[in-house]
Structure formats: C-alpha cells, structure tokens
Coordinates of C-alpha atoms in Angstrom, one line a residue:
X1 CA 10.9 -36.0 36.4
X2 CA 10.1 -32.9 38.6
X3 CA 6.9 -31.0 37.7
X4 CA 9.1 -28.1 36.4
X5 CA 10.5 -30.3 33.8
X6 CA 7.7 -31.6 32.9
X7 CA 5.6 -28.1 31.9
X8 CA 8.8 -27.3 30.2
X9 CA 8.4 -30.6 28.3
X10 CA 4.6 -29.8 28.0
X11 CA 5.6 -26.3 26.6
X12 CA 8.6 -27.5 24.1
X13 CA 6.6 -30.3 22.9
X14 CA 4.0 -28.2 21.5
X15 CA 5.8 -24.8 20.2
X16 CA 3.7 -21.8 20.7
X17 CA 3.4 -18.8 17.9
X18 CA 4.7 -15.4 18.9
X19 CA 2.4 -12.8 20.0
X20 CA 3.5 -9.9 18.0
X21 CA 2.0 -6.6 19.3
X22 CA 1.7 -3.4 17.5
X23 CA 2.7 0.2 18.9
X24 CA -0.2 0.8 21.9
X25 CA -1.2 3.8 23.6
X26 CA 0.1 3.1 26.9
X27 CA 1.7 0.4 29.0
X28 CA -1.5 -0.8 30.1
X29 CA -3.0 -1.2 26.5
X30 CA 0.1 -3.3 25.5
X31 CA -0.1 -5.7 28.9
X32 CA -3.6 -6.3 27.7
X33 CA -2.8 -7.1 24.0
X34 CA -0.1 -9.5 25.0
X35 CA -2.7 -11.3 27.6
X36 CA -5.0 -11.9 25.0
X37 CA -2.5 -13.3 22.8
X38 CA -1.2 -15.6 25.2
X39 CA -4.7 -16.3 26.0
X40 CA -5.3 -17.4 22.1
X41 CA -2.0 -19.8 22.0
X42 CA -3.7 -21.7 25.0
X43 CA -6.9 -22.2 23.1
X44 CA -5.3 -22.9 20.2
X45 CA -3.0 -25.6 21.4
X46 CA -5.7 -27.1 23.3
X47 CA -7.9 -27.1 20.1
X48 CA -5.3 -28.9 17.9
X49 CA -6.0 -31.7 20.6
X50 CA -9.6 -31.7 21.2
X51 CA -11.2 -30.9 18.0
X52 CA -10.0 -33.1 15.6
X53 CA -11.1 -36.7 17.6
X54 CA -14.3 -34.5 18.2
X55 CA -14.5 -34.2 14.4
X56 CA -13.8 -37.8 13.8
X57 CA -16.3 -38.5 16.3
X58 CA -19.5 -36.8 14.7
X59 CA -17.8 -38.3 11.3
X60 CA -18.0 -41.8 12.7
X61 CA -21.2 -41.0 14.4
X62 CA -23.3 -39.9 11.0
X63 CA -21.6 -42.3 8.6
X64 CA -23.0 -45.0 11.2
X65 CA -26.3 -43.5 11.4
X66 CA -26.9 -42.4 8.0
X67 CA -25.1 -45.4 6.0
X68 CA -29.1 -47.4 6.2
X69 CA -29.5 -44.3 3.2
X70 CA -26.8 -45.7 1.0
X71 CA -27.6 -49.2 1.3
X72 CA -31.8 -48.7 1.1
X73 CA -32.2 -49.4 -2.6
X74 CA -30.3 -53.3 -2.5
X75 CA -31.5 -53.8 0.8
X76 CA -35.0 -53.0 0.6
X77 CA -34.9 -55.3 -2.7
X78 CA -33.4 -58.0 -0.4
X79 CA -35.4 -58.2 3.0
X80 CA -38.2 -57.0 1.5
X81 CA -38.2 -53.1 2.4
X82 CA -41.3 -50.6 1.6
X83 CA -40.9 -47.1 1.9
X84 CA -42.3 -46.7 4.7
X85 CA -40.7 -49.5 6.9
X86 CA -37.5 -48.1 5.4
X87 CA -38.5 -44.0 6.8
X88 CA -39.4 -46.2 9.9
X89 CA -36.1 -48.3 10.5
X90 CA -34.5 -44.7 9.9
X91 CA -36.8 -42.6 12.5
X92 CA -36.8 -45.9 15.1
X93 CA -33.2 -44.9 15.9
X94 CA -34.3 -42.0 17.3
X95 CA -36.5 -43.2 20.1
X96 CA -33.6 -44.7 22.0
X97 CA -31.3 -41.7 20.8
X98 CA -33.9 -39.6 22.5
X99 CA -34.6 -41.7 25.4
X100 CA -30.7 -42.1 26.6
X101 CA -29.9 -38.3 26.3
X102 CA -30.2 -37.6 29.5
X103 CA -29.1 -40.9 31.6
X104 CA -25.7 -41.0 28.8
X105 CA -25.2 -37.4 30.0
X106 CA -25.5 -38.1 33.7
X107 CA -23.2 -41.1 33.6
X108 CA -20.3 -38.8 31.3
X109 CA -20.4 -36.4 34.3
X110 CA -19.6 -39.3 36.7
X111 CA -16.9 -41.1 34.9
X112 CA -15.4 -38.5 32.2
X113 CA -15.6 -37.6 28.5
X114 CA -12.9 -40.1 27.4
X115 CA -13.9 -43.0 29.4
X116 CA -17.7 -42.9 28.4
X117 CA -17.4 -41.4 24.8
X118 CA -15.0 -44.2 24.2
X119 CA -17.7 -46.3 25.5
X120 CA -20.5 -45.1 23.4
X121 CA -17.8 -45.4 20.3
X122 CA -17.5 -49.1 20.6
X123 CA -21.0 -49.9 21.0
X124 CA -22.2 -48.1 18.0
X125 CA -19.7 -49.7 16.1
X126 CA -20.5 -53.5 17.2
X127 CA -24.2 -52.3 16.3
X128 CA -24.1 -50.6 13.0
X129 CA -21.5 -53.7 12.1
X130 CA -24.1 -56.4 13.5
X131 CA -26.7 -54.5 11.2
X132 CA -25.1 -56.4 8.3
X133 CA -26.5 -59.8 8.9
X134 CA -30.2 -58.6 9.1
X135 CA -32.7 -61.1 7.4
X136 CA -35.8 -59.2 7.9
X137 CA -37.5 -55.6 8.8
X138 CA -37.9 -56.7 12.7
X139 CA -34.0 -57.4 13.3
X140 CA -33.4 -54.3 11.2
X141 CA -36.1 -52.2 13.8
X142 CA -34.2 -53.9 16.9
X143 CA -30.5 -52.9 15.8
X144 CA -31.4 -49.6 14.9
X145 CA -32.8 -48.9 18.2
X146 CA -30.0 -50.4 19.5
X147 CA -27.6 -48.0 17.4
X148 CA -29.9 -45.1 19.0
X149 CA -29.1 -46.5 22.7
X150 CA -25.1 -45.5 22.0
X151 CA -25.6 -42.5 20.0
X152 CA -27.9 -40.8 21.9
X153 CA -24.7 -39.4 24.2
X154 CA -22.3 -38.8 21.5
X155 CA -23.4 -35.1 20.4
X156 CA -24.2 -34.0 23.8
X157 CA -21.4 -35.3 25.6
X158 CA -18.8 -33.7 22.5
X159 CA -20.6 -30.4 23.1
X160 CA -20.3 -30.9 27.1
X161 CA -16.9 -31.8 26.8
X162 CA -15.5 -28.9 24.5
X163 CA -17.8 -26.5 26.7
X164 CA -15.3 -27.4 29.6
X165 CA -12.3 -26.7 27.8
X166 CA -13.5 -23.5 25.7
X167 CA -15.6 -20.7 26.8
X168 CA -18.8 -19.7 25.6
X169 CA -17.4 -16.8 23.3
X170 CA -15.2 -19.5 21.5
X171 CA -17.3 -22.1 21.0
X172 CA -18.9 -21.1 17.9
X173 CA -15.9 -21.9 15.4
X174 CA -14.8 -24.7 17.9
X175 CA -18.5 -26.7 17.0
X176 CA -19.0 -25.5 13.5
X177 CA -15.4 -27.6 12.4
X178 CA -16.4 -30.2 15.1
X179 CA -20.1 -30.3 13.6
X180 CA -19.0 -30.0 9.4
X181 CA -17.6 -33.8 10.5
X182 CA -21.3 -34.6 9.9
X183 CA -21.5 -33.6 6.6
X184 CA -18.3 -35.3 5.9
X185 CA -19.2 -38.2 6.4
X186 CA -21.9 -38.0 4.6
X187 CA -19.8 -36.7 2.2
X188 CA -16.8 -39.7 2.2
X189 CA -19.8 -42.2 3.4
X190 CA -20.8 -42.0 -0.6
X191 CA -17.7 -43.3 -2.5
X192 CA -17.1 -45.5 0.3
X193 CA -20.2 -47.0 -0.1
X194 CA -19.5 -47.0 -3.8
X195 CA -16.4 -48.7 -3.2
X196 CA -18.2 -51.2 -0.9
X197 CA -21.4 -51.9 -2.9
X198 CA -18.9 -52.5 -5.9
X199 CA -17.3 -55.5 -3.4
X200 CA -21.1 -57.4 -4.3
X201 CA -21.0 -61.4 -4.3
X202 CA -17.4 -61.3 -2.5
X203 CA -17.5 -64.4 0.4
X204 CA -20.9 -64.7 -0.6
X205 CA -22.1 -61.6 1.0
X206 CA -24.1 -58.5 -0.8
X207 CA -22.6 -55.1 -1.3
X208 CA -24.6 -53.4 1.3
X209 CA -23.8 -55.9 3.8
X210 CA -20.0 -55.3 3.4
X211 CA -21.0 -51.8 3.5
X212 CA -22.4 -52.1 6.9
X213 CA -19.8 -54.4 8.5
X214 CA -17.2 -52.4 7.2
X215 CA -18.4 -49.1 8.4
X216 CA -19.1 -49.8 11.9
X217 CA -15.2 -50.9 12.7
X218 CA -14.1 -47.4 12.6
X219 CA -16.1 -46.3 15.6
X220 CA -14.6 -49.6 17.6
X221 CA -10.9 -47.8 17.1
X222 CA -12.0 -44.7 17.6
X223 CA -13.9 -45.5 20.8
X224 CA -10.2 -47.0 22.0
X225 CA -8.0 -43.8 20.5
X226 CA -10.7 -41.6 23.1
X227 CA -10.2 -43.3 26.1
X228 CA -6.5 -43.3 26.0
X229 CA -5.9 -39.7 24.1
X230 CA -8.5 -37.2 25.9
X231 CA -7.6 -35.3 28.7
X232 CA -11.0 -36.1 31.7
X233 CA -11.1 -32.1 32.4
X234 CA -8.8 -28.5 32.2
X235 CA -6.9 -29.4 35.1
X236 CA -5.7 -33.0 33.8
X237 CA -4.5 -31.3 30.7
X238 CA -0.7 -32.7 30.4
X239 CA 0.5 -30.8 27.4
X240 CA -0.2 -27.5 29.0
X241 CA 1.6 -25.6 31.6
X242 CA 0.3 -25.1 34.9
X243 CA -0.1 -21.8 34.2
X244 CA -1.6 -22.2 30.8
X245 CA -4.3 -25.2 32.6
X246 CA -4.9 -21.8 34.9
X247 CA -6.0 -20.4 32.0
X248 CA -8.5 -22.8 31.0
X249 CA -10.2 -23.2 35.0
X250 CA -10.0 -19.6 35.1
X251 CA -12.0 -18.8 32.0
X252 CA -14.9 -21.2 32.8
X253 CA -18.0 -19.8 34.0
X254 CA -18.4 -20.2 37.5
X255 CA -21.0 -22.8 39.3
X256 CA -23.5 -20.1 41.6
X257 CA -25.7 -22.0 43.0
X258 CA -25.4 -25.6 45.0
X259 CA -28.5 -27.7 45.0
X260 CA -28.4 -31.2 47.7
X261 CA -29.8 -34.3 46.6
X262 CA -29.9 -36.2 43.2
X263 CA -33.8 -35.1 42.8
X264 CA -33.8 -31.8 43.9
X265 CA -30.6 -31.1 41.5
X266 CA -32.7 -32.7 38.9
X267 CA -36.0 -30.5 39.5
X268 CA -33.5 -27.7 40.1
X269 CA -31.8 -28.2 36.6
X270 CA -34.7 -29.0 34.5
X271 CA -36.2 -25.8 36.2
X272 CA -33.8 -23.7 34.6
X273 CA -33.9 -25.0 31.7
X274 CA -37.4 -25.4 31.3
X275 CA -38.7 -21.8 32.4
X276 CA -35.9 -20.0 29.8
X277 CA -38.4 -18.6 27.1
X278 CA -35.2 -17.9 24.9
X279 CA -34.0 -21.0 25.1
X280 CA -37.5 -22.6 23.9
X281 CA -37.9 -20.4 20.8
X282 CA -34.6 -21.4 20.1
X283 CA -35.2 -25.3 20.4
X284 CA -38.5 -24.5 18.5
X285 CA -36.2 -23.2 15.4
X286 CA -33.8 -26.0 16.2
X287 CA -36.7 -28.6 15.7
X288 CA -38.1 -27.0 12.2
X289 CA -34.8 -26.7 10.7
X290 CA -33.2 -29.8 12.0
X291 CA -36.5 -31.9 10.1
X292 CA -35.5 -30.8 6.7
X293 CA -32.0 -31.6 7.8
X294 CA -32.9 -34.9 8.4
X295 CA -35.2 -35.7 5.9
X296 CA -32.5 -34.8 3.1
X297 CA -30.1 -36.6 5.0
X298 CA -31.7 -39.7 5.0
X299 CA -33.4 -39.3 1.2
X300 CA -31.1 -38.0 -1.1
X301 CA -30.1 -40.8 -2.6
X302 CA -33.4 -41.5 -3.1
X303 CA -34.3 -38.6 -4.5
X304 CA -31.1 -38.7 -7.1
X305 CA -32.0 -42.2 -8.1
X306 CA -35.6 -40.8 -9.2
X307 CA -33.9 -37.5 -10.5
X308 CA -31.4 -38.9 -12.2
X309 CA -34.0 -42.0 -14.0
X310 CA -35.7 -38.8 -15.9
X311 CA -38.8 -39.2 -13.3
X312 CA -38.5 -35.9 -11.2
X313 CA -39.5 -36.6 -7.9
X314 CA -42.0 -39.7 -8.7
X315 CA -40.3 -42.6 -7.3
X316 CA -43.0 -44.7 -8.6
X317 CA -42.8 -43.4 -12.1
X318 CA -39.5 -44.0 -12.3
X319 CA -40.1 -48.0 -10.9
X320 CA -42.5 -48.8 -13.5
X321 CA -40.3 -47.5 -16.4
X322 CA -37.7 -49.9 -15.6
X323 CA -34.8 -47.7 -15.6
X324 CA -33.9 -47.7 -12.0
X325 CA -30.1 -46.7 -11.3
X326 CA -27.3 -48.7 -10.0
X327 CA -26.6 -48.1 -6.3
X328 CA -22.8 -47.4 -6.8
X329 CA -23.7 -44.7 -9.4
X330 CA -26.3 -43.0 -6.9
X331 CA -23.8 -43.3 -4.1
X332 CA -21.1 -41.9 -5.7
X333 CA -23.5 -38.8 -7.1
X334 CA -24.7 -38.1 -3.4
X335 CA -21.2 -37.0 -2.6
X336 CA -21.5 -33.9 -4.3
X337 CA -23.9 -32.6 -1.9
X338 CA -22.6 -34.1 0.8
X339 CA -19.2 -32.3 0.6
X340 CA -20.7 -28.8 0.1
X341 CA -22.6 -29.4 3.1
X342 CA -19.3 -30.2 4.8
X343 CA -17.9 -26.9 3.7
X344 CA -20.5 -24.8 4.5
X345 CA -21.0 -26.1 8.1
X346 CA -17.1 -25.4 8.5
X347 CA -17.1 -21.8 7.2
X348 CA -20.3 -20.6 8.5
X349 CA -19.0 -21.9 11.7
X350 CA -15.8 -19.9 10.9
X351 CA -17.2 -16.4 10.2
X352 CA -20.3 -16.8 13.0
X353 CA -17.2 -16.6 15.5
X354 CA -15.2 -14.0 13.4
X355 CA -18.5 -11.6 12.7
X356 CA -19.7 -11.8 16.6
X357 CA -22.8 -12.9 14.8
X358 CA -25.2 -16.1 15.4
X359 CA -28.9 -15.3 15.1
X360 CA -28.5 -13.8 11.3
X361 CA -26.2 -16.4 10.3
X362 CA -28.9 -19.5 11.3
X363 CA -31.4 -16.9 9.7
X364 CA -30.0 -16.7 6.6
X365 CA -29.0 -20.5 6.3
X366 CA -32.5 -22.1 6.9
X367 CA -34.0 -19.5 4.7
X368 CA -31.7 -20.3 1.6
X369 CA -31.7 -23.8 2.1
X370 CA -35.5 -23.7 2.9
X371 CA -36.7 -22.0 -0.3
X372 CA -34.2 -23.5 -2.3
X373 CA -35.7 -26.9 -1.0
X374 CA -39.2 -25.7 -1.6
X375 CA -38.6 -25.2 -5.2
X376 CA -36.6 -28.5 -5.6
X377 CA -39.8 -30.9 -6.8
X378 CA -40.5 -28.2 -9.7
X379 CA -36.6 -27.7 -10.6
X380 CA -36.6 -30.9 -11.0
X381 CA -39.6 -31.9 -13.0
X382 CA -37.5 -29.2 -15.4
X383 CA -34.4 -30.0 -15.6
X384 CA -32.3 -33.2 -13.9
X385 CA -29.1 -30.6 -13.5
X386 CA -31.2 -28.0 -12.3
X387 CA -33.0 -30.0 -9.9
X388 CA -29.4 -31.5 -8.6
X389 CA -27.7 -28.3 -8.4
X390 CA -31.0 -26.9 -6.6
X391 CA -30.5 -30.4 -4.4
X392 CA -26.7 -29.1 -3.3
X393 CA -27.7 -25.4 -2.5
X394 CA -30.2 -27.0 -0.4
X395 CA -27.8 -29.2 1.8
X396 CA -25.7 -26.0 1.9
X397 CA -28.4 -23.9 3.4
X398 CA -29.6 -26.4 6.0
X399 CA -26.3 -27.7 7.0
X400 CA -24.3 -24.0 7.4
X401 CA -26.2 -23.2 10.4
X402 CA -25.3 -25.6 13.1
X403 CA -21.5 -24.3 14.3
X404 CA -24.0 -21.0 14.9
X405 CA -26.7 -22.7 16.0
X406 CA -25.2 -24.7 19.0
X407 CA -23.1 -21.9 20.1
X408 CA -26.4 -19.6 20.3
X409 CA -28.1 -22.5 22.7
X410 CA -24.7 -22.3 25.0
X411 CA -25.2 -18.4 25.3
X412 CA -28.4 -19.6 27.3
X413 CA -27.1 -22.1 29.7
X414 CA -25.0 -22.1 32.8
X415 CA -21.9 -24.1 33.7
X416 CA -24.3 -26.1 36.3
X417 CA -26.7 -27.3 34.0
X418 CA -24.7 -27.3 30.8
X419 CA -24.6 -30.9 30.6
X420 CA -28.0 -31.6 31.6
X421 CA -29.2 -28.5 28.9
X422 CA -27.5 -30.3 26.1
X423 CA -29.0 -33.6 26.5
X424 CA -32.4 -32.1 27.2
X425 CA -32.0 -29.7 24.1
X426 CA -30.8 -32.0 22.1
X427 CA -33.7 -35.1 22.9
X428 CA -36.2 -32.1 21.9
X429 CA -34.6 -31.3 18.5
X430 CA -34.3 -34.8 17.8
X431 CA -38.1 -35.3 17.7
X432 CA -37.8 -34.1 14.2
X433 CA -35.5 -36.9 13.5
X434 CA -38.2 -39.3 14.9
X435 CA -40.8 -37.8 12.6
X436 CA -39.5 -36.2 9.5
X437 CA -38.5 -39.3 7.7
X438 CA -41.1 -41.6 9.4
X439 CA -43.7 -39.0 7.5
X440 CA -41.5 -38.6 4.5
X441 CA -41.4 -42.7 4.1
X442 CA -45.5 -42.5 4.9
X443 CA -46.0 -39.7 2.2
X444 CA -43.7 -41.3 -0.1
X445 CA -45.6 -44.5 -0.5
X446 CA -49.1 -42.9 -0.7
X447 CA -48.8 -40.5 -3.3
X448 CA -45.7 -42.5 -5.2
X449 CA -43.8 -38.8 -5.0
X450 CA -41.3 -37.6 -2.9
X451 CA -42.1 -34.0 -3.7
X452 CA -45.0 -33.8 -0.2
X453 CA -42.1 -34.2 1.8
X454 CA -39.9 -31.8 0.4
X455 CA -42.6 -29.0 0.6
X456 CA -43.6 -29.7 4.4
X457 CA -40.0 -30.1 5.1
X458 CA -38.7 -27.3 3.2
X459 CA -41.6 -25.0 4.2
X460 CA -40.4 -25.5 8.5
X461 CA -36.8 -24.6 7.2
X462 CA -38.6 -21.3 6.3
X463 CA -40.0 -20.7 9.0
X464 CA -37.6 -21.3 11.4
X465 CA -35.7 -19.0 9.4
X466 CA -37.8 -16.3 10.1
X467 CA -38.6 -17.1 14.3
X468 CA -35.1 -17.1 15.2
X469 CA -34.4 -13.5 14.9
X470 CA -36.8 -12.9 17.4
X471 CA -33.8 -14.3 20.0
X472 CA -31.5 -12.2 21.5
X473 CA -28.0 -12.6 20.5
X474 CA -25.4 -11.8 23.5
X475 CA -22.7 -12.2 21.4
X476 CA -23.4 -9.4 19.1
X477 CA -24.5 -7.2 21.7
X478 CA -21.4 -7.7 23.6
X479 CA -19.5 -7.1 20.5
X480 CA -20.9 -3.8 20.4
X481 CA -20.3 -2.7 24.0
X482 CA -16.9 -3.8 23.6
X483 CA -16.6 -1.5 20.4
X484 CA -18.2 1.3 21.9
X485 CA -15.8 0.9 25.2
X486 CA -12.9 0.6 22.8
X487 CA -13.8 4.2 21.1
X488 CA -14.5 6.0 24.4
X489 CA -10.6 5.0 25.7
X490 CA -9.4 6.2 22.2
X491 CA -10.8 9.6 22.5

C-alpha cells in the first residue's frame, strides 16, 4: 500500500467531526477559526488512543498498590499484623517507588513509552500477585518493596508520554481523566474485593489471598495491550495523517539548549530543575496535600470499620467491644468514597482546562477536603452518617486537585528536562507516601485512635491550600492576554 493510501486509511478509519465556523469578521479571522478546529480533531483523535490505556494504567497501578488496605483486617489477623507493621508494609513501597523514579525515567527515554511501561505493567502484576502467598510481615516488607521497584516509573513515564503527544495548554483535562483512574480503582477495588473476600476457604486459600492473586493479573495483560497498542512518539503515530502527525511535532515545545555528556546533561537537568523557586513551592504544596491523600487512601477502611462498630475513630475501643465488622461489608462501604473521588478528579480536571484556571482550583480542593478532614474525628464521635458523609467530602476535596495540579508543574518545565522533572518531582511528593501512613500506623497504635492522624494530615491539606496561590499561574495569565488581544481586534 502506497503512503497516500495509507493516511487516507488512517483518516477514514477514524472519522473526524466537522469544524463548523460561525460568520467572522474577515477572511483572516475565519482561516484561523478553522485551524483551530482542525487543530482540536487531531488532539481529539489522538486522545481517544492515548488516554484511555493511560487511565487503565493508573487504574491498575492504585488497585495494585492500595489493595494491602482492603485485605489489612484478615490479613493482619493471619500473619500476625500490628498497626504499625501494617502503616510500614504500606509506606515500605515507597522507598523503591522513590528510589527508581529517576533510572525508570532514564531507561523510558531510551527504549519508548510502550516498550518500558509494558515492562513495568507485568512486573507489578507478578508482584502484587506473588504478595498472596505471604506467611509473615518480612516476605510482606520484601514484596512490597519490590511492587515499589515497577511502580516507581508508571506515573512519571504516563505524564512523559502524554506530554509528548499533547501540549502544555492541554494537558490539564488530558491528566485529570488519566489521573480520576486512581480513584477508580479505588473505587471498583472495594466490591471487587468484596466479591473476592466472599471467595474465603475456596482451594483452601483465604479471601484476601484470592484478593491479591487475582488483582495483580490485570496489570500482566495490560502490560502486553501497551507494548503492542501505543504509538513510541508523534511521528510513529499510524492513525494520523502526515499532515495531522505535523501537527503534533509542530506543537511541541522546542529543545534550546544541547548539553554533551551523560553527567553534564544530568547536572545540567537537575540544575534546572533544582534552582526553579516556583517549581519548589509547588512540590512543597504537592507534598502536604499528597500526605492526607495517602493517608486516607490507605486507612479508610480502617476508619469505616471503627466508624461503622459505633467507636468513632478509637480502633481500640471498638476491638475490645467485640463487634468488629466483616471485611466484605467494610469493602463494599469504602466504595462510596472511593467513586466520588473518581468523579471529582475527572471534573475538576475538566473545568481546570475549560476555566484557564489551576492554582485556585488546587486551592480550593485541599482547603475543602482539608477542613472537612480536620473535623472528621469530632463528626464522627457524633454521628456514624455524619462522620461517613464528612469521610466522602473529604476524598472529594483531596482527590479533585490532581488533573490541576500536574498540569501547573508542566507549566514549569521544558521539553529537555520534562522527563527528568517528572521523576524528580514526583520522588519528592512521594515522601509523604513514605511517611504519612508510616506515622499514621505509629500514632494509631499509641494512642488506640486514629483521630492524631487525621488532624496532622488534614491540617497540611490546609495549608497547602493556602501556599499555592502564592504560584504564578501562566495559564490564566495567558488567558487574559489572549482576551484582551481578542477585544482590541474587535474594536
């Protein structure tokens, strides 16, 4: 088939809508409309490919990292779990996760998003899978760490790879649907579980162990769908024109500056990164918020179980009195917040893009879900309902933010270091997945009360709410210009 045919079987194979153009001004005006229409078929056809095995990805990935929460309660009972080796299995992932960020990073650039993401996808899987047979907290601490080793370039390299097919005015929307897969699967990760718990005694294994074989084989046909489904870069894209893959290379910021040698383009690259005062307020936020993130995505079926057994927040309360919950009820109930978390990272994600707007909209998440958070241990001790509608409001607040939040670190990095700045980013905002649950699990156990860990948490949500509008948000200031240039031609 000659190349002709084959961008007209590219093009057919993937109708694009019309661009319908209103009456313009002048000739000019109406070139420029239809441009930028054009312009938004491209993205859009090349974001019905991309995004949804990005979204499956971070699915997989936080079903896989998160499922140790749904399966804590039998486990623990099982292998002999306190609270705080069960915060320390969950935080011990984060030590490789932080450790490979950069190397996984460097090694995605060499050989290609599919190839190495696909890579990362299997290896998860075989872990999480492996994490089944466990017979004791030391082969629980190893696995996780090894789960940490493939994770660690899954949400960096899905950001690095999208940031070479979208430009930084796009991404926002593009990474807040690609991003609310996390809270789906926290959100579907619940009745699964509930579904799997329920499969207890069957060929003589537990119901959290077929939870955690089950879970991880998902990521193994994922990992093989990536390799053989992704495009490597723009120019490789075969269901695009050549004029449309144009398009793409055109729209990509341009590299400015060549640097020889592997270690001078690593000082060179961690220099600008390092010395960008915006970028550090911004990973300073990042880090606050991200540890009440954590900490209730790890916990809260822990919390419900207490909640729901008429205790509050006082695990230890609600241990001695004998009525302890069933795991399958507490999975299923853990949905509910789950879910809204998955919505409001989608739309928040949505109308960031739409409203030019990013530094308001983390403001205002971490700020609701903060206080909201803060006030949980007293809304609770009140009223169970209260305290669980207090506990979805919560995941709402402190999930919303991260389609607006990624897309604001972008508008600080360069296409030469924009795969380097995400794994570096990213290892720094994961310390508070390192600590916050370590410290919750610590907390926990001394004072028999969860409610310590809410307030610290809860109370860095705050403030991070309140630092981040000290950044400066290009987006909204080129909004403006744009509005302002739009008004002077009309007159």
């Amino acid at each position: 088939m000659s190349t002709r045919q084959h961008e007209m079987g590219a093009s057919a194979s993937l109708p694009e809508p019309e661009c319908k153009t209103p009456l313009l001004r002048n000739e000019s005006e109406t070139s420029t409309n239809l441009e930028a229409c054009q312009r938004d078929a491209v993205y859009r056809k090349v974001a019905w490919r991309l995004v949804p095995l990005s979204f499956l990805t971070l699915l997989v990935c936080y079903v896989d990292r998160t499922n140790i929460s749904l399966a804590a309660m039998d486990m623990s009972t099982d292998i002999g779990l306190t609270k705080s080796q069960f915060g320390t299995a969950s935080s011990l992932f984060f030590v490789t996760y932080m450790i490979f960020q950069i190397p996984s990073n460097a090694i995605l650039q060499r050989v290609g998003g599919p190839v190495w993401l696909g890579v990362l996808l299997i290896g998860w899987g075989l872990a999480s899978s492996l994490t089944a047979f466990v017979r004791n907290v030391t082969e629980l601490y190893v696995l996780r760490l090894l789960l940490g080793v493939f994770e660690a370039g899954t949400l960096p390299g899905v950001l690095f790879y999208l940031g070479q097919f979208f430009p930084e005015s796009r991404t926002s929307g593009v990474y807040g649907i690609s991003f609310a897969g996390t809270a789906v699967g926290m959100a579907i990760s619940a009745p699964l579980a509930a579904g799997f718990l329920s499969m207890d005694g069957l060929l003589d294994l537990r119901g959290w162990q077929w939870l955690l074989l089950m879970e991880g084989l998902p990521a193994i046909l994922l990992g093989v769908a990536m390799m053989s489904y992704l495009p490597k870069s723009p120019m490789s894209v075969g269901f695009l024109t050549r004029t449309e893959r144009t398009i793409l290379e055109n729209d990509r910021s341009p590299s400015k500056v060549s640097v020889d040698g592997k270690l001078h383009r690593f000082l060179y690259l961690l220099k600008t990164v390092a010395l960008n005062i915006n970028l550090w307020v911004i990973l300073f936020c990042g880090s606050l918020g991200s540890t009440m993130r954590y900490v209730a995505m790890f916990w809260t079926p822990l919390w419900i179980d207490a909640m729901v057994n008429g205790s509050g927040l006082d695990w230890e309360k609600a241990e001695t009195t004998g009525h302890s919950n069933k795991g399958v009820q507490v999975a299923l109930l853990s949905t509910i917040p789950y879910a809204v978390a998955a919505i409001s990272t989608a739309l928040f994600g949505w109308t960031s893009e739409k409203l030019h707007d990013r530094t308001i909209h983390c403001s205002c998440m971490w700020l609701v879900g903060g206080l909201v958070f803060v006030l949980l241990p007293w809304l609770a001790g009140v009223n169970v309902v209260l305290g669980f509608v207090a506990l979805v409001c919560g995941h709402l607040g402190v999930n919303g933010c991260a389609g607006p939040y990624y897309s604001l670190q972008v508008s600080y990095m360069t296409e030469e270091n924009k795969a380097f700045a995400f794994a570096w980013t990213n290892t720094i905002v994961n310390l508070s997945g390192l600590l916050g649950p370590m410290i919750a699990g610590f907390l926990a156990d001394q004072t028999g009360s969860y409610k310590s860990a809410i307030w610290g948490a809860g109370g860095m949500a705050v403030i991070a709410g309140m630092v981040i509008l000290l950044v400066r948000d290009a987006a909204r200031e080129e909004h403006r210009k744009s509005q302002a240039q739009s008004k002077l031609h009309s007159v």
